[in-house]
Amino acid sequence: MVSINHPFHPLQGQSFTLLSIREVKGLRRYSLQTDTGVVCVPETWTNHYASTTLPPANLSYDLLTLKELAQFLHTLEESHT
């Protein structure tokens, strides 16, 4: 099981079955099975990422990461309407 730890992710604190791990542009991404489908998140957003290498809480996130989060939130919102 993999838990999402990202503080702004809507599924934060929940655990999911790990389906696969892929490397995209040098970063590991986890495909997780949720109740509504599959979600793909960076390894750094999960409990599987080494706590000693977590970024500081005040670190600003890069534009691509924020765009991906916005797209996920939009998809999640559409699936509930």
C-alpha positions as YAML, in Angstrom:
chain: A
units: angstrom
residues:
- id: 1
  name: MET
  ca: [0.00, 0.00, 0.00]
- id: 2
  name: VAL
  ca: [1.11, 3.54, -0.78]
- id: 3
  name: SER
  ca: [-0.12, 6.64, 1.04]
- id: 4
  name: ILE
  ca: [-0.26, 10.10, -0.53]
- id: 5
  name: ASN
  ca: [1.55, 12.60, 1.69]
- id: 6
  name: HIS
  ca: [1.40, 15.77, -0.42]
- id: 7
  name: PRO
  ca: [-0.26, 18.43, 1.78]
- id: 8
  name: PHE
  ca: [-2.45, 19.91, -1.00]
- id: 9
  name: HIS
  ca: [-3.49, 16.68, -2.74]
- id: 10
  name: PRO
  ca: [-7.20, 15.86, -2.27]
- id: 11
  name: LEU
  ca: [-6.35, 12.21, -1.53]
- id: 12
  name: GLN
  ca: [-3.71, 13.10, 1.08]
- id: 13
  name: GLY
  ca: [-3.55, 10.64, 3.97]
- id: 14
  name: GLN
  ca: [-5.30, 7.86, 2.06]
- id: 15
  name: SER
  ca: [-3.62, 4.57, 1.07]
- id: 16
  name: PHE
  ca: [-3.91, 2.82, -2.27]
- id: 17
  name: THR
  ca: [-2.71, -0.31, -4.06]
- id: 18
  name: LEU
  ca: [0.44, 0.28, -6.10]
- id: 19
  name: LEU
  ca: [-0.12, -0.83, -9.71]
- id: 20
  name: SER
  ca: [3.16, 0.21, -11.31]
- id: 21
  name: ILE
  ca: [6.20, 2.46, -11.07]
- id: 22
  name: ARG
  ca: [7.45, 4.35, -14.12]
- id: 23
  name: GLU
  ca: [10.31, 6.74, -14.59]
- id: 24
  name: VAL
  ca: [9.35, 9.92, -16.47]
- id: 25
  name: LYS
  ca: [12.00, 12.55, -17.14]
- id: 26
  name: GLY
  ca: [14.20, 11.07, -14.44]
- id: 27
  name: LEU
  ca: [11.45, 11.07, -11.78]
- id: 28
  name: ARG
  ca: [9.67, 7.99, -10.48]
- id: 29
  name: ARG
  ca: [5.87, 8.09, -10.77]
- id: 30
  name: TYR
  ca: [3.50, 5.72, -9.01]
- id: 31
  name: SER
  ca: [0.26, 4.49, -10.57]
- id: 32
  name: LEU
  ca: [-2.23, 3.90, -7.76]
- id: 33
  name: GLN
  ca: [-5.64, 2.23, -7.83]
- id: 34
  name: THR
  ca: [-8.32, 4.48, -6.27]
- id: 35
  name: ASP
  ca: [-12.06, 3.91, -5.85]
- id: 36
  name: THR
  ca: [-12.72, 5.94, -8.99]
- id: 37
  name: GLY
  ca: [-9.84, 4.74, -11.18]
- id: 38
  name: VAL
  ca: [-6.09, 5.08, -11.45]
- id: 39
  name: VAL
  ca: [-4.10, 8.11, -10.34]
- id: 40
  name: CYS
  ca: [-0.44, 8.75, -11.13]
- id: 41
  name: VAL
  ca: [1.61, 10.72, -8.61]
- id: 42
  name: PRO
  ca: [5.29, 11.53, -8.19]
- id: 43
  name: GLU
  ca: [7.11, 9.24, -5.76]
- id: 44
  name: THR
  ca: [8.01, 12.36, -3.75]
- id: 45
  name: TRP
  ca: [4.31, 12.77, -2.87]
- id: 46
  name: THR
  ca: [4.13, 9.32, -1.23]
- id: 47
  name: ASN
  ca: [5.17, 7.62, 1.98]
- id: 48
  name: HIS
  ca: [7.64, 5.55, -0.06]
- id: 49
  name: TYR
  ca: [9.89, 8.57, -0.54]
- id: 50
  name: ALA
  ca: [12.70, 8.69, 2.03]
- id: 51
  name: SER
  ca: [11.74, 11.12, 4.78]
- id: 52
  name: THR
  ca: [15.31, 12.36, 5.00]
- id: 53
  name: THR
  ca: [15.08, 13.69, 1.47]
- id: 54
  name: LEU
  ca: [11.70, 15.39, 1.69]
- id: 55
  name: PRO
  ca: [11.75, 19.01, 0.55]
- id: 56
  name: PRO
  ca: [11.27, 21.71, 3.17]
- id: 57
  name: ALA
  ca: [7.64, 22.60, 3.88]
- id: 58
  name: ASN
  ca: [8.08, 26.11, 2.48]
- id: 59
  name: LEU
  ca: [9.47, 24.90, -0.87]
- id: 60
  name: SER
  ca: [7.52, 26.29, -3.80]
- id: 61
  name: TYR
  ca: [6.43, 23.67, -6.31]
- id: 62
  name: ASP
  ca: [7.41, 23.92, -9.95]
- id: 63
  name: LEU
  ca: [4.86, 24.96, -12.53]
- id: 64
  name: LEU
  ca: [4.59, 21.50, -14.14]
- id: 65
  name: THR
  ca: [3.77, 19.85, -10.80]
- id: 66
  name: LEU
  ca: [1.13, 22.46, -10.03]
- id: 67
  name: LYS
  ca: [-0.36, 22.06, -13.53]
- id: 68
  name: GLU
  ca: [-0.59, 18.28, -13.05]
- id: 69
  name: LEU
  ca: [-2.29, 18.77, -9.69]
- id: 70
  name: ALA
  ca: [-4.77, 21.24, -11.23]
- id: 71
  name: GLN
  ca: [-5.57, 18.77, -14.03]
- id: 72
  name: PHE
  ca: [-6.10, 15.99, -11.50]
- id: 73
  name: LEU
  ca: [-8.42, 18.16, -9.41]
- id: 74
  name: HIS
  ca: [-10.40, 19.08, -12.53]
- id: 75
  name: THR
  ca: [-10.75, 15.40, -13.49]
- id: 76
  name: LEU
  ca: [-11.74, 14.47, -9.94]
- id: 77
  name: GLU
  ca: [-14.35, 17.22, -9.87]
- id: 78
  name: GLU
  ca: [-15.83, 16.10, -13.22]
- id: 79
  name: SER
  ca: [-16.10, 12.49, -12.02]
- id: 80
  name: HIS
  ca: [-18.23, 13.60, -9.07]
- id: 81
  name: THR
  ca: [-20.73, 15.61, -11.13]
...
